[in-house]
PDB file of C-alpha atoms in Angstrom:
ATOM      1  CA  MET A   1     -24.843  15.824 -28.054  1.00  0.00           C
ATOM      2  CA  THR A   2     -25.026  12.356 -29.604  1.00  0.00           C
ATOM      3  CA  ALA A   3     -23.324   9.316 -28.123  1.00  0.00           C
ATOM      4  CA  ALA A   4     -20.744   9.466 -30.905  1.00  0.00           C
ATOM      5  CA  GLU A   5     -20.033  13.142 -30.205  1.00  0.00           C
ATOM      6  CA  ALA A   6     -19.708  12.455 -26.490  1.00  0.00           C
ATOM      7  CA  ALA A   7     -17.304   9.604 -27.202  1.00  0.00           C
ATOM      8  CA  GLY A   8     -15.261  11.854 -29.458  1.00  0.00           C
ATOM      9  CA  ALA A   9     -15.226  14.644 -26.868  1.00  0.00           C
ATOM     10  CA  ARG A  10     -13.652  12.299 -24.335  1.00  0.00           C
ATOM     11  CA  GLY A  11     -10.703  11.880 -26.680  1.00  0.00           C
ATOM     12  CA  ALA A  12      -7.688  10.396 -24.906  1.00  0.00           C
ATOM     13  CA  ARG A  13      -9.855   9.236 -21.992  1.00  0.00           C
ATOM     14  CA  ASP A  14     -11.667   6.688 -24.143  1.00  0.00           C
ATOM     15  CA  ASP A  15     -12.296   3.320 -22.594  1.00  0.00           C
ATOM     16  CA  THR A  16     -12.281   0.048 -24.507  1.00  0.00           C
ATOM     17  CA  VAL A  17     -16.024   0.221 -25.187  1.00  0.00           C
ATOM     18  CA  ALA A  18     -15.637   3.642 -26.850  1.00  0.00           C
ATOM     19  CA  ALA A  19     -13.160   2.103 -29.297  1.00  0.00           C
ATOM     20  CA  VAL A  20     -15.589  -0.740 -30.076  1.00  0.00           C
ATOM     21  CA  VAL A  21     -18.409   1.767 -30.605  1.00  0.00           C
ATOM     22  CA  ARG A  22     -16.279   3.818 -33.012  1.00  0.00           C
ATOM     23  CA  GLN A  23     -15.495   0.664 -34.985  1.00  0.00           C
ATOM     24  CA  TRP A  24     -19.179  -0.229 -35.267  1.00  0.00           C
ATOM     25  CA  GLN A  25     -20.041   3.348 -36.256  1.00  0.00           C
ATOM     26  CA  ALA A  26     -17.438   3.198 -39.020  1.00  0.00           C
ATOM     27  CA  VAL A  27     -19.030   0.018 -40.382  1.00  0.00           C
ATOM     28  CA  HIS A  28     -22.659   1.104 -39.752  1.00  0.00           C
ATOM     29  CA  PRO A  29     -22.689   4.930 -39.495  1.00  0.00           C
ATOM     30  CA  GLY A  30     -26.452   5.190 -38.951  1.00  0.00           C
ATOM     31  CA  LEU A  31     -26.615   2.587 -36.188  1.00  0.00           C
ATOM     32  CA  ASP A  32     -27.644   3.749 -32.700  1.00  0.00           C
ATOM     33  CA  THR A  33     -24.896   2.353 -30.467  1.00  0.00           C
ATOM     34  CA  GLY A  34     -26.210   4.023 -27.306  1.00  0.00           C
ATOM     35  CA  PRO A  35     -27.381   0.736 -25.725  1.00  0.00           C
ATOM     36  CA  MET A  36     -23.992  -0.829 -26.458  1.00  0.00           C
ATOM     37  CA  GLU A  37     -22.296   2.009 -24.609  1.00  0.00           C
ATOM     38  CA  ILE A  38     -24.249   1.195 -21.445  1.00  0.00           C
ATOM     39  CA  ILE A  39     -24.554  -2.600 -21.585  1.00  0.00           C
ATOM     40  CA  GLY A  40     -21.019  -2.970 -22.923  1.00  0.00           C
ATOM     41  CA  ARG A  41     -19.608  -0.938 -20.043  1.00  0.00           C
ATOM     42  CA  ILE A  42     -21.651  -2.822 -17.446  1.00  0.00           C
ATOM     43  CA  ASN A  43     -20.404  -6.126 -18.882  1.00  0.00           C
ATOM     44  CA  ARG A  44     -16.800  -4.904 -19.064  1.00  0.00           C
ATOM     45  CA  CYS A  45     -16.888  -3.615 -15.479  1.00  0.00           C
ATOM     46  CA  ALA A  46     -18.380  -6.917 -14.294  1.00  0.00           C
ATOM     47  CA  ALA A  47     -15.683  -8.898 -16.106  1.00  0.00           C
ATOM     48  CA  LEU A  48     -12.879  -6.779 -14.648  1.00  0.00           C
ATOM     49  CA  LEU A  49     -14.345  -6.987 -11.153  1.00  0.00           C
ATOM     50  CA  GLN A  50     -14.571 -10.772 -11.475  1.00  0.00           C
ATOM     51  CA  GLN A  51     -10.963 -10.949 -12.680  1.00  0.00           C
ATOM     52  CA  ALA A  52      -9.839  -8.988  -9.630  1.00  0.00           C
ATOM     53  CA  GLU A  53     -11.332 -11.849  -7.581  1.00  0.00           C
ATOM     54  CA  ASP A  54     -11.987  -9.692  -4.540  1.00  0.00           C
ATOM     55  CA  ALA A  55      -8.591  -9.663  -2.826  1.00  0.00           C
ATOM     56  CA  PRO A  56      -9.837 -10.059   0.783  1.00  0.00           C
ATOM     57  CA  LEU A  57     -11.980 -13.028  -0.213  1.00  0.00           C
ATOM     58  CA  ARG A  58      -9.102 -14.623  -2.088  1.00  0.00           C
ATOM     59  CA  ARG A  59      -6.840 -14.262   0.962  1.00  0.00           C
ATOM     60  CA  ALA A  60      -9.506 -16.044   3.028  1.00  0.00           C
ATOM     61  CA  GLY A  61      -9.656 -18.832   0.452  1.00  0.00           C
ATOM     62  CA  LEU A  62     -13.192 -17.952  -0.613  1.00  0.00           C
ATOM     63  CA  SER A  63     -14.715 -17.267  -3.983  1.00  0.00           C
ATOM     64  CA  ARG A  64     -17.302 -14.499  -4.356  1.00  0.00           C
ATOM     65  CA  PRO A  65     -20.129 -17.073  -4.772  1.00  0.00           C
ATOM     66  CA  GLU A  66     -19.040 -18.868  -1.584  1.00  0.00           C
ATOM     67  CA  PHE A  67     -18.929 -15.592   0.318  1.00  0.00           C
ATOM     68  CA  ASP A  68     -22.354 -14.664  -1.045  1.00  0.00           C
ATOM     69  CA  LEU A  69     -23.732 -17.954   0.286  1.00  0.00           C
ATOM     70  CA  LEU A  70     -22.161 -17.435   3.721  1.00  0.00           C
ATOM     71  CA  GLY A  71     -23.339 -13.823   3.679  1.00  0.00           C
ATOM     72  CA  ALA A  72     -26.918 -14.869   2.917  1.00  0.00           C
ATOM     73  CA  LEU A  73     -26.904 -17.143   5.949  1.00  0.00           C
ATOM     74  CA  ARG A  74     -25.388 -14.413   8.137  1.00  0.00           C
ATOM     75  CA  ARG A  75     -27.595 -11.523   7.067  1.00  0.00           C
ATOM     76  CA  THR A  76     -30.860 -13.487   7.260  1.00  0.00           C
ATOM     77  CA  GLY A  77     -29.910 -14.717  10.701  1.00  0.00           C
ATOM     78  CA  HIS A  78     -31.507 -18.134  10.401  1.00  0.00           C
ATOM     79  CA  GLU A  79     -31.249 -21.488   8.670  1.00  0.00           C
ATOM     80  CA  LEU A  80     -32.071 -21.643   4.982  1.00  0.00           C
ATOM     81  CA  THR A  81     -32.783 -24.539   2.664  1.00  0.00           C
ATOM     82  CA  PRO A  82     -30.533 -25.001  -0.381  1.00  0.00           C
ATOM     83  CA  GLY A  83     -33.416 -23.757  -2.544  1.00  0.00           C
ATOM     84  CA  GLU A  84     -33.718 -20.596  -0.483  1.00  0.00           C
ATOM     85  CA  LEU A  85     -29.951 -20.104  -0.723  1.00  0.00           C
ATOM     86  CA  ALA A  86     -30.165 -20.466  -4.507  1.00  0.00           C
ATOM     87  CA  ARG A  87     -32.784 -17.697  -4.636  1.00  0.00           C
ATOM     88  CA  GLU A  88     -30.864 -15.474  -2.203  1.00  0.00           C
ATOM     89  CA  THR A  89     -27.624 -15.796  -4.177  1.00  0.00           C
ATOM     90  CA  PHE A  90     -29.063 -15.937  -7.717  1.00  0.00           C
ATOM     91  CA  SER A  91     -27.391 -19.331  -8.202  1.00  0.00           C
ATOM     92  CA  SER A  92     -28.476 -22.652  -9.611  1.00  0.00           C
ATOM     93  CA  GLY A  93     -29.356 -25.483  -7.271  1.00  0.00           C
ATOM     94  CA  ALA A  94     -26.397 -27.491  -8.556  1.00  0.00           C
ATOM     95  CA  ALA A  95     -23.988 -24.615  -7.851  1.00  0.00           C
ATOM     96  CA  VAL A  96     -25.348 -24.213  -4.319  1.00  0.00           C
ATOM     97  CA  THR A  97     -25.009 -27.957  -3.685  1.00  0.00           C
ATOM     98  CA  LYS A  98     -21.378 -27.883  -4.820  1.00  0.00           C
ATOM     99  CA  ARG A  99     -20.568 -24.837  -2.679  1.00  0.00           C
ATOM    100  CA  LEU A 100     -22.320 -26.292   0.359  1.00  0.00           C
ATOM    101  CA  LYS A 101     -20.248 -29.458   0.061  1.00  0.00           C
ATOM    102  CA  GLN A 102     -17.041 -27.396   0.000  1.00  0.00           C
ATOM    103  CA  LEU A 103     -18.104 -25.103   2.844  1.00  0.00           C
ATOM    104  CA  THR A 104     -19.300 -28.034   4.961  1.00  0.00           C
ATOM    105  CA  GLY A 105     -15.931 -29.706   4.440  1.00  0.00           C
ATOM    106  CA  ARG A 106     -14.234 -26.560   5.705  1.00  0.00           C
ATOM    107  CA  GLY A 107     -16.452 -26.477   8.781  1.00  0.00           C
ATOM    108  CA  LEU A 108     -18.117 -23.184   7.847  1.00  0.00           C
ATOM    109  CA  VAL A 109     -21.690 -24.481   7.473  1.00  0.00           C
ATOM    110  CA  GLU A 110     -23.713 -27.381   8.810  1.00  0.00           C
ATOM    111  CA  ARG A 111     -26.623 -29.207   7.219  1.00  0.00           C
ATOM    112  CA  ARG A 112     -29.391 -30.959   9.074  1.00  0.00           C
ATOM    113  CA  GLY A 113     -32.318 -32.911   7.731  1.00  0.00           C
ATOM    114  CA  ASP A 114     -35.884 -31.770   8.134  1.00  0.00           C
ATOM    115  CA  ALA A 115     -37.806 -33.753  10.760  1.00  0.00           C
ATOM    116  CA  ARG A 116     -40.950 -33.861   8.600  1.00  0.00           C
ATOM    117  CA  ASP A 117     -39.512 -34.209   5.098  1.00  0.00           C
ATOM    118  CA  ARG A 118     -36.306 -36.168   4.548  1.00  0.00           C
ATOM    119  CA  ARG A 119     -35.885 -34.584   1.089  1.00  0.00           C
ATOM    120  CA  VAL A 120     -35.346 -31.165   2.679  1.00  0.00           C
ATOM    121  CA  SER A 121     -32.221 -30.025   4.465  1.00  0.00           C
ATOM    122  CA  HIS A 122     -31.538 -26.885   6.433  1.00  0.00           C
ATOM    123  CA  VAL A 123     -28.221 -25.050   6.363  1.00  0.00           C
ATOM    124  CA  ARG A 124     -26.765 -22.858   9.069  1.00  0.00           C
ATOM    125  CA  LEU A 125     -23.474 -21.130   9.726  1.00  0.00           C
ATOM    126  CA  THR A 126     -21.132 -22.699  12.214  1.00  0.00           C
ATOM    127  CA  ASP A 127     -19.400 -20.446  14.733  1.00  0.00           C
ATOM    128  CA  ALA A 128     -16.327 -20.567  12.476  1.00  0.00           C
ATOM    129  CA  GLY A 129     -18.433 -19.522   9.476  1.00  0.00           C
ATOM    130  CA  ARG A 130     -20.021 -16.632  11.357  1.00  0.00           C
ATOM    131  CA  ASP A 131     -16.625 -15.481  12.638  1.00  0.00           C
ATOM    132  CA  LEU A 132     -15.171 -15.646   9.119  1.00  0.00           C
ATOM    133  CA  VAL A 133     -17.991 -13.559   7.622  1.00  0.00           C
ATOM    134  CA  ASP A 134     -17.902 -11.034  10.455  1.00  0.00           C
ATOM    135  CA  GLY A 135     -14.133 -10.764  10.180  1.00  0.00           C
ATOM    136  CA  ILE A 136     -13.903 -10.424   6.414  1.00  0.00           C
ATOM    137  CA  LEU A 137     -16.918  -8.173   5.741  1.00  0.00           C
ATOM    138  CA  PRO A 138     -15.283  -4.911   6.919  1.00  0.00           C
ATOM    139  CA  GLU A 139     -12.150  -5.700   4.898  1.00  0.00           C
ATOM    140  CA  GLN A 140     -14.229  -6.600   1.821  1.00  0.00           C
ATOM    141  CA  LEU A 141     -16.207  -3.372   2.094  1.00  0.00           C
ATOM    142  CA  ALA A 142     -12.945  -1.399   2.407  1.00  0.00           C
ATOM    143  CA  TYR A 143     -11.686  -3.149  -0.737  1.00  0.00           C
ATOM    144  CA  GLU A 144     -14.888  -2.290  -2.608  1.00  0.00           C
ATOM    145  CA  THR A 145     -14.628   1.307  -1.384  1.00  0.00           C
ATOM    146  CA  ALA A 146     -11.100   1.466  -2.817  1.00  0.00           C
ATOM    147  CA  VAL A 147     -12.329   0.061  -6.148  1.00  0.00           C
ATOM    148  CA  LEU A 148     -14.915   2.865  -6.327  1.00  0.00           C
ATOM    149  CA  SER A 149     -12.610   5.597  -4.988  1.00  0.00           C
ATOM    150  CA  GLY A 150     -12.130   7.144  -8.426  1.00  0.00           C
ATOM    151  CA  LEU A 151     -15.771   8.221  -8.424  1.00  0.00           C
ATOM    152  CA  GLU A 152     -16.894  11.161  -6.297  1.00  0.00           C
ATOM    153  CA  ALA A 153     -19.605  10.380  -3.707  1.00  0.00           C
ATOM    154  CA  PRO A 154     -22.382  12.096  -5.714  1.00  0.00           C
ATOM    155  CA  GLY A 155     -21.362  10.081  -8.775  1.00  0.00           C
ATOM    156  CA  GLN A 156     -21.447   6.865  -6.771  1.00  0.00           C
ATOM    157  CA  ASP A 157     -24.926   7.743  -5.492  1.00  0.00           C
ATOM    158  CA  GLN A 158     -26.130   8.539  -9.003  1.00  0.00           C
ATOM    159  CA  LEU A 159     -24.625   5.345 -10.418  1.00  0.00           C
ATOM    160  CA  ALA A 160     -26.173   3.253  -7.625  1.00  0.00           C
ATOM    161  CA  ALA A 161     -29.594   4.818  -8.269  1.00  0.00           C
ATOM    162  CA  LEU A 162     -29.388   4.268 -12.038  1.00  0.00           C
ATOM    163  CA  LEU A 163     -28.210   0.673 -11.637  1.00  0.00           C
ATOM    164  CA  SER A 164     -31.013   0.088  -9.128  1.00  0.00           C
ATOM    165  CA  GLU A 165     -33.567   1.349 -11.658  1.00  0.00           C
ATOM    166  CA  LEU A 166     -32.153  -0.930 -14.338  1.00  0.00           C
ATOM    167  CA  LEU A 167     -32.022  -3.907 -11.978  1.00  0.00           C
ATOM    168  CA  MET A 168     -35.616  -3.418 -10.835  1.00  0.00           C
ATOM    169  CA  GLN A 169     -36.728  -3.206 -14.451  1.00  0.00           C
ATOM    170  CA  LEU A 170     -34.832  -6.366 -15.394  1.00  0.00           C
ATOM    171  CA  GLU A 171     -35.976  -8.306 -12.323  1.00  0.00           C
ATOM    172  CA  GLY A 172     -39.579  -7.314 -12.960  1.00  0.00           C
ATOM    173  CA  ARG A 173     -39.659  -8.795 -16.434  1.00  0.00           C
ATOM    174  CA  THR A 174     -41.378 -12.141 -16.728  1.00  0.00           C
ATOM    175  CA  VAL A 175     -40.628 -12.659 -20.414  1.00  0.00           C
ATOM    176  CA  ALA A 176     -37.504 -12.090 -22.413  1.00  0.00           C
ATOM    177  CA  VAL A 177     -37.277  -8.941 -24.511  1.00  0.00           C
ATOM    178  CA  ARG A 178     -37.885  -9.773 -28.155  1.00  0.00           C
ATOM    179  CA  VAL A 179     -36.729  -7.626 -31.026  1.00  0.00           C
TER     180      VAL A 179
END
């Protein structure tokens, strides 16, 4: 069954990407829209998840990137430099600097200078930061479980495995794909 046939078979259950694919197929009937059906859905899911703003995090006054930064410090269990935090959270150095300033102001992290190199700082969670992460993580995971509740457990496992394969492939690339 082709992607177009599968989209047609879904009928009334079509998502927004299926409608976009049908429109492209009407304009370019011979075009393979299979990649669009995957990448488009990943992008749409990501956008909707970002719009939802993670309710437990929002109630705690945190953005997802701030929580990711706090989580990196908590799960590694030791101080990290801003550069290490940028790598751990897939963020730019400037974004990490901005978030650290906000989180330091809230008393959730502390920065200390390096004894050997004044250009380097080390960041650690305060007790308040650790307590916040430990308190919100179970609630955040329950929220994420609810978001995924429409998928059966085997489907979630399959989706996680497929996304892991794609992520490993994308992370392993050293050059951009050229067409």
